[in-house]
PDB file of C-alpha atoms and ligand atoms in Angstrom:
ATOM      1  CA  MET A  15      82.985 -49.649 -92.863  1.00 94.00           C
ATOM      2  CA  LYS A  16      82.350 -51.412 -89.599  1.00 96.00           C
ATOM      3  CA  ASN A  17      81.217 -55.037 -89.887  1.00 97.00           C
ATOM      4  CA  VAL A  18      78.901 -56.385 -87.144  1.00 98.00           C
ATOM      5  CA  LEU A  19      77.537 -59.931 -86.768  1.00 98.00           C
ATOM      6  CA  ILE A  20      73.744 -59.864 -84.901  1.00 99.00           C
ATOM      7  CA  THR A  21      72.876 -63.380 -83.885  1.00 98.00           C
ATOM      8  CA  GLY A  22      68.935 -63.588 -84.172  1.00 98.00           C
ATOM      9  CA  GLY A  23      69.003 -60.640 -86.242  1.00 98.00           C
ATOM     10  CA  SER A  24      65.870 -61.207 -88.372  1.00 98.00           C
ATOM     11  CA  ARG A  25      63.281 -60.504 -85.555  1.00 98.00           C
ATOM     12  CA  GLY A  26      62.410 -58.599 -82.541  1.00 98.00           C
ATOM     13  CA  ILE A  27      65.286 -56.933 -80.695  1.00 98.00           C
ATOM     14  CA  GLY A  28      67.944 -58.265 -83.155  1.00 98.00           C
ATOM     15  CA  ARG A  29      66.035 -56.679 -86.064  1.00 98.00           C
ATOM     16  CA  ALA A  30      65.731 -53.172 -84.396  1.00 98.00           C
ATOM     17  CA  THR A  31      69.336 -53.269 -83.856  1.00 99.00           C
ATOM     18  CA  ALA A  32      70.441 -54.247 -87.442  1.00 98.00           C
ATOM     19  CA  ILE A  33      68.297 -51.520 -88.597  1.00 98.00           C
ATOM     20  CA  GLN A  34      69.843 -48.938 -86.172  1.00 98.00           C
ATOM     21  CA  LEU A  35      73.395 -50.121 -86.948  1.00 98.00           C
ATOM     22  CA  ALA A  36      72.906 -49.938 -90.547  1.00 98.00           C
ATOM     23  CA  GLY A  37      71.270 -46.484 -90.251  1.00 98.00           C
ATOM     24  CA  LEU A  38      74.806 -45.576 -88.632  1.00 98.00           C
ATOM     25  CA  GLY A  39      76.745 -46.630 -91.876  1.00 98.00           C
ATOM     26  CA  MET A  40      77.775 -50.393 -90.575  1.00 98.00           C
ATOM     27  CA  GLN A  41      77.481 -53.464 -92.939  1.00 98.00           C
ATOM     28  CA  VAL A  42      75.158 -55.875 -90.805  1.00 98.00           C
ATOM     29  CA  ILE A  43      75.412 -59.605 -91.068  1.00 98.00           C
ATOM     30  CA  ILE A  44      71.960 -60.820 -89.852  1.00 98.00           C
ATOM     31  CA  ASN A  45      72.006 -64.533 -88.371  1.00 98.00           C
ATOM     32  CA  TYR A  46      68.781 -66.231 -88.366  1.00 98.00           C
ATOM     33  CA  LYS A  47      67.879 -70.068 -87.580  1.00 98.00           C
ATOM     34  CA  ASN A  48      64.533 -70.720 -89.454  1.00 98.00           C
ATOM     35  CA  ASN A  49      62.674 -67.923 -90.721  1.00 98.00           C
ATOM     36  CA  LYS A  50      64.403 -66.990 -94.106  1.00 98.00           C
ATOM     37  CA  VAL A  51      61.410 -64.551 -95.009  1.00 98.00           C
ATOM     38  CA  ALA A  52      61.970 -62.204 -91.954  1.00 98.00           C
ATOM     39  CA  ALA A  53      65.676 -62.424 -92.414  1.00 98.00           C
ATOM     40  CA  ASP A  54      65.155 -61.173 -95.852  1.00 98.00           C
ATOM     41  CA  GLU A  55      62.816 -58.597 -95.065  1.00 98.00           C
ATOM     42  CA  VAL A  56      65.369 -56.640 -92.674  1.00 98.00           C
ATOM     43  CA  VAL A  57      67.750 -57.083 -95.301  1.00 98.00           C
ATOM     44  CA  ASN A  58      65.533 -55.415 -98.055  1.00 98.00           C
ATOM     45  CA  GLN A  59      64.509 -52.736 -95.631  1.00 98.00           C
ATOM     46  CA  ILE A  60      68.010 -51.704 -94.750  1.00 98.00           C
ATOM     47  CA  THR A  61      69.521 -52.060 -98.473  1.00 98.00           C
ATOM     48  CA  ALA A  62      66.367 -50.091 -99.786  1.00 98.00           C
ATOM     49  CA  THR A  63      67.586 -46.850 -97.798  1.00 95.00           C
ATOM     50  CA  GLY A  64      70.883 -47.363 -99.007  1.00 97.00           C
ATOM     51  CA  GLY A  65      72.491 -49.345 -96.054  1.00 98.00           C
ATOM     52  CA  LYS A  66      74.461 -52.617 -96.253  1.00 98.00           C
ATOM     53  CA  ALA A  67      73.179 -55.844 -94.924  1.00 98.00           C
ATOM     54  CA  VAL A  68      73.218 -59.385 -95.716  1.00 98.00           C
ATOM     55  CA  ALA A  69      71.443 -62.578 -94.142  1.00 98.00           C
ATOM     56  CA  ILE A  70      73.308 -65.856 -92.953  1.00 98.00           C
ATOM     57  CA  GLN A  71      71.464 -68.803 -91.696  1.00 98.00           C
ATOM     58  CA  ALA A  72      73.220 -70.887 -88.965  1.00 98.00           C
ATOM     59  CA  ASN A  73      71.659 -72.668 -86.022  1.00 98.00           C
ATOM     60  CA  ILE A  74      73.708 -71.191 -82.963  1.00 98.00           C
ATOM     61  CA  ALA A  75      73.180 -74.319 -80.965  1.00 98.00           C
ATOM     62  CA  ASP A  76      75.205 -76.159 -83.226  1.00 98.00           C
ATOM     63  CA  GLU A  77      78.797 -75.552 -83.147  1.00 98.00           C
ATOM     64  CA  SER A  78      79.848 -76.972 -86.508  1.00 98.00           C
ATOM     65  CA  GLU A  79      77.159 -74.550 -87.723  1.00 98.00           C
ATOM     66  CA  ILE A  80      78.554 -71.770 -85.927  1.00 98.00           C
ATOM     67  CA  THR A  81      82.216 -72.450 -87.245  1.00 98.00           C
ATOM     68  CA  GLN A  82      81.156 -72.503 -90.737  1.00 98.00           C
ATOM     69  CA  MET A  83      79.053 -69.056 -90.574  1.00 98.00           C
ATOM     70  CA  PHE A  84      82.461 -67.350 -89.237  1.00 98.00           C
ATOM     71  CA  ALA A  85      84.623 -69.099 -91.929  1.00 97.00           C
ATOM     72  CA  THR A  86      81.965 -67.870 -94.518  1.00 98.00           C
ATOM     73  CA  ILE A  87      81.781 -64.398 -93.025  1.00 97.00           C
ATOM     74  CA  ARG A  88      85.750 -64.209 -93.059  1.00 95.00           C
ATOM     75  CA  GLU A  89      85.889 -65.350 -96.397  1.00 96.00           C
ATOM     76  CA  GLN A  90      82.891 -63.207 -97.919  1.00 96.00           C
ATOM     77  CA  TYR A  91      82.844 -60.028 -95.501  1.00 95.00           C
ATOM     78  CA  GLY A  92      86.355 -59.786 -94.131  1.00 92.00           C
ATOM     79  CA  ASP A  93      87.178 -58.739 -90.511  1.00 94.00           C
ATOM     80  CA  LEU A  94      84.513 -58.471 -88.022  1.00 96.00           C
ATOM     81  CA  ASP A  95      84.232 -55.506 -85.652  1.00 97.00           C
ATOM     82  CA  TYR A  96      81.501 -56.145 -83.452  1.00 98.00           C
ATOM     83  CA  LEU A  97      79.355 -59.187 -82.237  1.00 98.00           C
ATOM     84  CA  VAL A  98      75.906 -58.971 -80.904  1.00 99.00           C
ATOM     85  CA  ASN A  99      74.916 -62.196 -78.978  1.00 99.00           C
ATOM     86  CA  ASN A 100      71.353 -61.496 -79.163  1.00 98.00           C
ATOM     87  CA  ALA A 101      69.626 -65.043 -80.254  1.00 98.00           C
ATOM     88  CA  GLY A 102      67.805 -66.614 -77.287  1.00 98.00           C
ATOM     89  CA  ILE A 103      64.994 -68.776 -76.861  1.00 98.00           C
ATOM     90  CA  LEU A 104      62.469 -69.794 -74.028  1.00 98.00           C
ATOM     91  CA  PHE A 105      59.796 -72.448 -74.039  1.00 98.00           C
ATOM     92  CA  GLN A 106      56.153 -72.773 -72.785  1.00 97.00           C
ATOM     93  CA  HIS A 107      55.374 -71.402 -69.330  1.00 97.00           C
ATOM     94  CA  SER A 108      56.273 -74.408 -66.824  1.00 97.00           C
ATOM     95  CA  THR A 109      56.877 -74.858 -63.061  1.00 98.00           C
ATOM     96  CA  THR A 110      60.254 -76.598 -62.611  1.00 98.00           C
ATOM     97  CA  GLU A 111      58.179 -79.565 -61.594  1.00 98.00           C
ATOM     98  CA  HIS A 112      57.583 -80.120 -65.245  1.00 97.00           C
ATOM     99  CA  LEU A 113      60.584 -79.293 -66.768  1.00 98.00           C
ATOM    100  CA  THR A 114      62.496 -82.188 -68.687  1.00 98.00           C
ATOM    101  CA  ALA A 115      66.140 -82.330 -69.290  1.00 98.00           C
ATOM    102  CA  GLU A 116      65.873 -82.334 -73.038  1.00 98.00           C
ATOM    103  CA  ARG A 117      64.108 -78.761 -72.703  1.00 98.00           C
ATOM    104  CA  ILE A 118      66.658 -77.224 -70.160  1.00 98.00           C
ATOM    105  CA  ASN A 119      69.420 -78.527 -72.453  1.00 98.00           C
ATOM    106  CA  GLN A 120      67.868 -77.011 -75.559  1.00 98.00           C
ATOM    107  CA  VAL A 121      67.672 -73.789 -73.666  1.00 98.00           C
ATOM    108  CA  LEU A 122      71.208 -73.904 -72.369  1.00 98.00           C
ATOM    109  CA  ALA A 123      72.582 -74.991 -75.973  1.00 98.00           C
ATOM    110  CA  THR A 124      71.311 -71.759 -77.755  1.00 98.00           C
ATOM    111  CA  ASN A 125      71.470 -69.034 -74.617  1.00 98.00           C
ATOM    112  CA  VAL A 126      74.564 -69.988 -72.967  1.00 99.00           C
ATOM    113  CA  THR A 127      76.919 -72.750 -75.529  1.00 99.00           C
ATOM    114  CA  GLY A 128      75.789 -70.822 -78.490  1.00 98.00           C
ATOM    115  CA  LEU A 129      76.769 -67.534 -76.985  1.00 99.00           C
ATOM    116  CA  LEU A 130      80.029 -68.754 -75.897  1.00 98.00           C
ATOM    117  CA  ILE A 131      81.009 -70.530 -79.204  1.00 98.00           C
ATOM    118  CA  CYS A 132      80.087 -67.436 -81.222  1.00 98.00           C
ATOM    119  CA  SER A 133      82.307 -65.327 -78.519  1.00 98.00           C
ATOM    120  CA  ARG A 134      85.205 -68.002 -79.287  1.00 98.00           C
ATOM    121  CA  GLU A 135      84.944 -67.553 -83.038  1.00 98.00           C
ATOM    122  CA  PHE A 136      84.824 -63.897 -83.107  1.00 98.00           C
ATOM    123  CA  ILE A 137      88.008 -63.845 -80.730  1.00 96.00           C
ATOM    124  CA  LYS A 138      89.531 -66.358 -83.087  1.00 95.00           C
ATOM    125  CA  SER A 139      88.572 -64.402 -86.101  1.00 93.00           C
ATOM    126  CA  ALA A 140      90.129 -61.061 -84.621  1.00 91.00           C
ATOM    127  CA  ARG A 141      93.430 -63.284 -84.082  1.00 86.00           C
ATOM    128  CA  HIS A 142      93.263 -64.458 -87.972  1.00 85.00           C
ATOM    129  CA  PHE A 143      93.240 -60.641 -88.762  1.00 83.00           C
ATOM    130  CA  ASP A 144      95.647 -59.604 -85.862  1.00 78.00           C
ATOM    131  CA  SER A 145      93.516 -56.693 -84.964  1.00 83.00           C
ATOM    132  CA  PHE A 146      91.652 -56.532 -81.539  1.00 90.00           C
ATOM    133  CA  GLN A 147      91.627 -52.976 -80.667  1.00 89.00           C
ATOM    134  CA  GLY A 148      88.249 -51.318 -80.931  1.00 94.00           C
ATOM    135  CA  LYS A 149      86.237 -54.384 -80.999  1.00 97.00           C
ATOM    136  CA  ALA A 150      83.053 -55.205 -78.737  1.00 98.00           C
ATOM    137  CA  ILE A 151      80.644 -57.800 -77.830  1.00 98.00           C
ATOM    138  CA  VAL A 152      77.453 -57.042 -76.325  1.00 99.00           C
ATOM    139  CA  ASN A 153      75.457 -59.976 -74.775  1.00 99.00           C
ATOM    140  CA  VAL A 154      71.638 -59.785 -74.639  1.00 99.00           C
ATOM    141  CA  SER A 155      70.515 -61.176 -71.366  1.00 98.00           C
ATOM    142  CA  SER A 156      67.327 -60.556 -69.520  1.00 98.00           C
ATOM    143  CA  ILE A 157      66.274 -59.087 -66.120  1.00 98.00           C
ATOM    144  CA  ALA A 158      65.136 -62.744 -65.420  1.00 98.00           C
ATOM    145  CA  SER A 159      68.499 -63.458 -64.339  1.00 98.00           C
ATOM    146  CA  ARG A 160      67.547 -61.577 -61.461  1.00 98.00           C
ATOM    147  CA  THR A 161      63.884 -62.403 -61.047  1.00 97.00           C
ATOM    148  CA  GLY A 162      64.121 -66.041 -61.544  1.00 98.00           C
ATOM    149  CA  SER A 163      61.069 -66.517 -63.766  1.00 97.00           C
ATOM    150  CA  ALA A 164      59.152 -68.443 -61.067  1.00 97.00           C
ATOM    151  CA  GLY A 165      56.411 -70.482 -62.768  1.00 97.00           C
ATOM    152  CA  GLU A 166      57.359 -69.706 -65.928  1.00 97.00           C
ATOM    153  CA  TYR A 167      60.742 -70.769 -67.085  1.00 98.00           C
ATOM    154  CA  VAL A 168      63.179 -70.944 -64.403  1.00 98.00           C
ATOM    155  CA  ASP A 169      65.507 -72.744 -66.922  1.00 98.00           C
ATOM    156  CA  TYR A 170      65.769 -69.477 -69.060  1.00 98.00           C
ATOM    157  CA  ALA A 171      66.376 -67.232 -66.378  1.00 98.00           C
ATOM    158  CA  ALA A 172      69.487 -69.739 -65.313  1.00 98.00           C
ATOM    159  CA  SER A 173      70.767 -69.558 -68.874  1.00 99.00           C
ATOM    160  CA  LYS A 174      70.525 -65.478 -68.474  1.00 99.00           C
ATOM    161  CA  GLY A 175      72.416 -65.854 -65.049  1.00 99.00           C
ATOM    162  CA  ALA A 176      74.964 -67.813 -67.039  1.00 99.00           C
ATOM    163  CA  VAL A 177      75.104 -64.709 -69.809  1.00 99.00           C
ATOM    164  CA  ASP A 178      75.773 -62.453 -66.964  1.00 99.00           C
ATOM    165  CA  THR A 179      78.661 -64.336 -65.561  1.00 98.00           C
ATOM    166  CA  ILE A 180      80.322 -64.777 -68.978  1.00 98.00           C
ATOM    167  CA  THR A 181      79.769 -61.130 -69.790  1.00 99.00           C
ATOM    168  CA  LYS A 182      81.908 -60.662 -66.477  1.00 98.00           C
ATOM    169  CA  GLY A 183      84.530 -63.316 -67.014  1.00 98.00           C
ATOM    170  CA  LEU A 184      84.855 -62.557 -70.649  1.00 98.00           C
ATOM    171  CA  SER A 185      85.268 -58.824 -70.288  1.00 98.00           C
ATOM    172  CA  ILE A 186      88.524 -59.509 -67.809  1.00 98.00           C
ATOM    173  CA  GLU A 187      89.796 -61.920 -70.049  1.00 97.00           C
ATOM    174  CA  LEU A 188      89.671 -59.682 -73.043  1.00 97.00           C
ATOM    175  CA  ALA A 189      90.477 -56.435 -71.539  1.00 97.00           C
ATOM    176  CA  GLU A 190      93.939 -56.094 -72.265  1.00 95.00           C
ATOM    177  CA  LEU A 191      93.479 -57.340 -75.810  1.00 94.00           C
ATOM    178  CA  GLY A 192      91.353 -54.227 -76.335  1.00 95.00           C
ATOM    179  CA  ILE A 193      87.949 -56.154 -77.162  1.00 97.00           C
ATOM    180  CA  ARG A 194      85.296 -54.819 -74.706  1.00 98.00           C
ATOM    181  CA  VAL A 195      82.251 -56.981 -73.426  1.00 98.00           C
ATOM    182  CA  ASN A 196      79.227 -55.796 -71.948  1.00 99.00           C
ATOM    183  CA  ALA A 197      75.601 -56.897 -71.742  1.00 99.00           C
ATOM    184  CA  VAL A 198      71.909 -55.593 -71.816  1.00 99.00           C
ATOM    185  CA  ARG A 199      69.427 -56.940 -69.412  1.00 98.00           C
ATOM    186  CA  PRO A 200      65.857 -56.121 -70.962  1.00 98.00           C
ATOM    187  CA  GLY A 201      62.876 -56.404 -68.893  1.00 98.00           C
ATOM    188  CA  VAL A 202      59.676 -57.166 -70.820  1.00 98.00           C
ATOM    189  CA  ILE A 203      59.700 -55.918 -74.423  1.00 98.00           C
ATOM    190  CA  TYR A 204      57.219 -56.231 -77.282  1.00 98.00           C
ATOM    191  CA  THR A 205      58.697 -59.152 -79.554  1.00 98.00           C
ATOM    192  CA  GLU A 206      57.475 -62.399 -80.547  1.00 97.00           C
ATOM    193  CA  ILE A 207      59.484 -64.213 -78.001  1.00 96.00           C
ATOM    194  CA  HIS A 208      56.354 -64.498 -75.735  1.00 96.00           C
ATOM    195  CA  ALA A 209      54.216 -66.433 -78.133  1.00 95.00           C
ATOM    196  CA  ASP A 210      56.965 -69.286 -77.873  1.00 95.00           C
ATOM    197  CA  GLY A 211      56.243 -68.953 -74.015  1.00 94.00           C
ATOM    198  CA  GLY A 212      52.513 -69.643 -74.841  1.00 94.00           C
ATOM    199  CA  GLU A 213      51.305 -66.031 -74.151  1.00 94.00           C
ATOM    200  CA  PRO A 214      51.615 -63.751 -77.136  1.00 96.00           C
ATOM    201  CA  GLU A 215      49.791 -60.816 -74.960  1.00 96.00           C
ATOM    202  CA  ARG A 216      52.246 -61.573 -71.784  1.00 96.00           C
ATOM    203  CA  VAL A 217      54.049 -57.852 -72.071  1.00 97.00           C
ATOM    204  CA  ASP A 218      50.748 -56.237 -71.653  1.00 96.00           C
ATOM    205  CA  ARG A 219      49.717 -58.603 -68.701  1.00 95.00           C
ATOM    206  CA  VAL A 220      52.709 -57.582 -66.766  1.00 96.00           C
ATOM    207  CA  ALA A 221      53.181 -54.156 -67.517  1.00 97.00           C
ATOM    208  CA  HIS A 222      51.565 -53.062 -64.469  1.00 97.00           C
ATOM    209  CA  VAL A 223      54.530 -54.440 -62.231  1.00 96.00           C
ATOM    210  CA  VAL A 224      56.975 -52.455 -64.438  1.00 98.00           C
ATOM    211  CA  PRO A 225      57.513 -49.215 -62.456  1.00 98.00           C
ATOM    212  CA  MET A 226      57.355 -47.357 -65.687  1.00 98.00           C
ATOM    213  CA  LYS A 227      54.042 -49.170 -66.144  1.00 98.00           C
ATOM    214  CA  ARG A 228      54.711 -50.018 -69.772  1.00 98.00           C
ATOM    215  CA  GLY A 229      56.490 -52.832 -72.041  1.00 98.00           C
ATOM    216  CA  GLY A 230      59.586 -51.713 -73.676  1.00 98.00           C
ATOM    217  CA  LYS A 231      59.996 -51.186 -77.477  1.00 98.00           C
ATOM    218  CA  PRO A 232      62.786 -53.406 -79.290  1.00 98.00           C
ATOM    219  CA  GLU A 233      64.409 -50.024 -80.426  1.00 98.00           C
ATOM    220  CA  GLU A 234      64.721 -49.014 -76.776  1.00 98.00           C
ATOM    221  CA  ILE A 235      67.035 -52.071 -76.385  1.00 99.00           C
ATOM    222  CA  ALA A 236      68.877 -51.264 -79.548  1.00 98.00           C
ATOM    223  CA  ASP A 237      69.741 -48.155 -78.385  1.00 98.00           C
ATOM    224  CA  VAL A 238      71.548 -49.659 -75.308  1.00 98.00           C
ATOM    225  CA  ILE A 239      73.367 -51.898 -77.706  1.00 99.00           C
ATOM    226  CA  THR A 240      74.250 -49.146 -79.996  1.00 98.00           C
ATOM    227  CA  TRP A 241      75.750 -47.482 -77.069  1.00 98.00           C
ATOM    228  CA  LEU A 242      77.650 -50.331 -75.948  1.00 98.00           C
ATOM    229  CA  LEU A 243      79.280 -50.725 -79.288  1.00 98.00           C
ATOM    230  CA  SER A 244      80.116 -47.571 -79.987  1.00 97.00           C
ATOM    231  CA  ASP A 245      83.504 -45.550 -79.180  1.00 95.00           C
ATOM    232  CA  THR A 246      81.583 -43.203 -76.575  1.00 97.00           C
ATOM    233  CA  SER A 247      81.564 -46.317 -74.257  1.00 98.00           C
ATOM    234  CA  SER A 248      85.151 -46.932 -74.825  1.00 97.00           C
ATOM    235  CA  TYR A 249      86.034 -47.126 -70.993  1.00 98.00           C
ATOM    236  CA  VAL A 250      83.082 -49.379 -70.156  1.00 98.00           C
ATOM    237  CA  THR A 251      83.558 -53.060 -70.239  1.00 98.00           C
ATOM    238  CA  GLY A 252      82.108 -56.087 -67.943  1.00 98.00           C
ATOM    239  CA  ALA A 253      79.075 -53.604 -67.637  1.00 98.00           C
ATOM    240  CA  ILE A 254      75.757 -55.351 -67.343  1.00 98.00           C
ATOM    241  CA  ILE A 255      72.849 -52.565 -67.984  1.00 98.00           C
ATOM    242  CA  ASP A 256      69.107 -52.949 -67.117  1.00 98.00           C
ATOM    243  CA  ALA A 257      66.767 -51.652 -69.500  1.00 98.00           C
ATOM    244  CA  GLY A 258      63.364 -52.610 -67.944  1.00 98.00           C
ATOM    245  CA  GLY A 259      61.632 -49.636 -67.055  1.00 98.00           C
ATOM    246  CA  GLY A 260      62.649 -49.929 -63.453  1.00 98.00           C
ATOM    247  CA  LEU A 261      62.454 -53.436 -63.288  1.00 96.00           C
TER     248      LEU A 261
HETATM  249  P1  NAP B   9      62.410 -63.170 -80.859  1.00 88.20           P
HETATM  250  O1  NAP B   9      61.429 -62.234 -81.466  1.00 88.20           O
HETATM  251  O2  NAP B   9      61.773 -64.572 -80.608  1.00 88.20           O
HETATM  252  O3  NAP B   9      63.477 -63.451 -81.992  1.00 88.20           O
HETATM  253  C1  NAP B   9      64.518 -64.354 -81.669  1.00 88.20           C
HETATM  254  C2  NAP B   9      65.704 -64.128 -82.990  1.00 88.20           C
HETATM  255  O4  NAP B   9      66.660 -65.316 -82.509  1.00 88.20           O
HETATM  256  C3  NAP B   9      65.246 -64.701 -84.087  1.00 88.20           C
HETATM  257  O5  NAP B   9      65.891 -63.984 -85.042  1.00 88.20           O
HETATM  258  C4  NAP B   9      65.286 -66.095 -84.434  1.00 88.20           C
HETATM  259  O6  NAP B   9      65.632 -66.476 -85.734  1.00 88.20           O
HETATM  260  C5  NAP B   9      66.848 -66.201 -83.633  1.00 88.20           C
HETATM  261  N1  NAP B   9      67.210 -67.488 -83.194  1.00 88.20           N
HETATM  262  C6  NAP B   9      66.484 -68.643 -82.302  1.00 88.20           C
HETATM  263  N2  NAP B   9      67.155 -69.445 -82.185  1.00 88.20           N
HETATM  264  C7  NAP B   9      68.246 -69.336 -82.709  1.00 88.20           C
HETATM  265  C8  NAP B   9      69.284 -70.278 -83.233  1.00 88.20           C
HETATM  266  N3  NAP B   9      69.341 -71.279 -82.398  1.00 88.20           N
HETATM  267  N4  NAP B   9      70.204 -69.778 -83.933  1.00 88.20           N
HETATM  268  C9  NAP B   9      70.062 -68.675 -84.625  1.00 88.20           C
HETATM  269  N5  NAP B   9      69.180 -67.819 -84.304  1.00 88.20           N
HETATM  270  C10 NAP B   9      67.963 -68.294 -83.585  1.00 88.20           C
HETATM  271  O7  NAP B   9      63.328 -62.732 -79.744  1.00 88.20           O
HETATM  272  P2  NAP B   9      63.574 -61.367 -78.811  1.00 88.20           P
HETATM  273  O8  NAP B   9      62.530 -61.274 -77.821  1.00 88.20           O
HETATM  274  O9  NAP B   9      63.926 -60.264 -79.963  1.00 88.20           O
HETATM  275  O10 NAP B   9      65.090 -61.772 -78.120  1.00 88.20           O
HETATM  276  C11 NAP B   9      66.211 -61.355 -78.311  1.00 88.20           C
HETATM  277  C12 NAP B   9      66.894 -61.591 -77.314  1.00 88.20           C
HETATM  278  O11 NAP B   9      66.483 -60.728 -76.208  1.00 88.20           O
HETATM  279  C13 NAP B   9      66.818 -62.990 -76.447  1.00 88.20           C
HETATM  280  O12 NAP B   9      68.175 -63.310 -76.058  1.00 88.20           O
HETATM  281  C14 NAP B   9      66.082 -62.912 -75.169  1.00 88.20           C
HETATM  282  O13 NAP B   9      66.350 -63.794 -74.450  1.00 88.20           O
HETATM  283  C15 NAP B   9      66.258 -61.383 -75.033  1.00 88.20           C
HETATM  284  N6  NAP B   9      65.239 -60.866 -74.215  1.00 88.20           N
HETATM  285  C16 NAP B   9      64.019 -60.690 -74.821  1.00 88.20           C
HETATM  286  C17 NAP B   9      63.013 -60.065 -73.749  1.00 88.20           C
HETATM  287  C18 NAP B   9      61.864 -59.668 -74.355  1.00 88.20           C
HETATM  288  O14 NAP B   9      61.067 -59.335 -73.515  1.00 88.20           O
HETATM  289  N7  NAP B   9      61.474 -59.977 -75.666  1.00 88.20           N
HETATM  290  C19 NAP B   9      63.488 -59.554 -72.551  1.00 88.20           C
HETATM  291  C20 NAP B   9      64.617 -60.052 -72.046  1.00 88.20           C
HETATM  292  C21 NAP B   9      65.437 -60.655 -72.818  1.00 88.20           C
HETATM  293  P3  NAP B   9      64.544 -67.301 -86.615  1.00 88.20           P
HETATM  294  O15 NAP B   9      63.292 -66.816 -86.547  1.00 88.20           O
HETATM  295  O16 NAP B   9      64.841 -67.847 -87.645  1.00 88.20           O
HETATM  296  O17 NAP B   9      64.215 -68.652 -85.453  1.00 88.20           O
END
């Protein structure tokens, strides 16, 4: 049975990915930061249908919590096959004029540093088990890395630009080992992240600018992640796939 860790697997895109991967027979390890109720709900939904899932709390903006999480996973569940670097945050819509260093650093700590440290621990864990072949990482970036999110959250967009760069660099670094690294760039997807930006209904407001004239479903991003993890994408690495309805 394949083991997959999904950071931020308790809600939104991570949740849809957890359910989909569990349905394919994987043991899904669902990381979350605060919302234990949401994490337990996904675990219960998966196990109720015969799937395997566990929840693990860790703030990926904190290096020591990440290393502890990977140590726990190694002890209790063994070797990880896949890592989905999905957890990401943004804050209230704001022009750059009003951004603070504290906010920018919080965004980068989760979306960039946390993603890199999780990747590092995944690689170290693979070395521990001495097995690299067939492993894969999928990073969840954003169309914002191309658009820049003017007037909303340039800090968040910049963090996703870094995710694209990390995807490219890490894919080359790990290619010979046999670990593939790819990214998906979602457009506007129906999840609770938009409430954090101060506009829960944002997807409906901006849907008209999407060439397909609608927001995306979390399951439609999960589909891309599932493909990028699977052997049917075995010659794909360093790819950044737009899933934005044409954006
Ligand atoms: P969401 O609904 O807000 O869910 C966020 C998830 O990440 C939750 O499970 C949350 O756990 C977890 N999380 C947040 N900070 C964390 C931390 N420091 N440590 C561990 N877990 C943490 O978000 P989403 O919309 O599904 O977004 C998932 C990814 O897709 C993000 O990287 C986001 O940037 C990207 N994305 C989303 C959209 C979109 O339109 N929704 C578009 C482009 C890209 P708790 O609930 O416990 O805090």
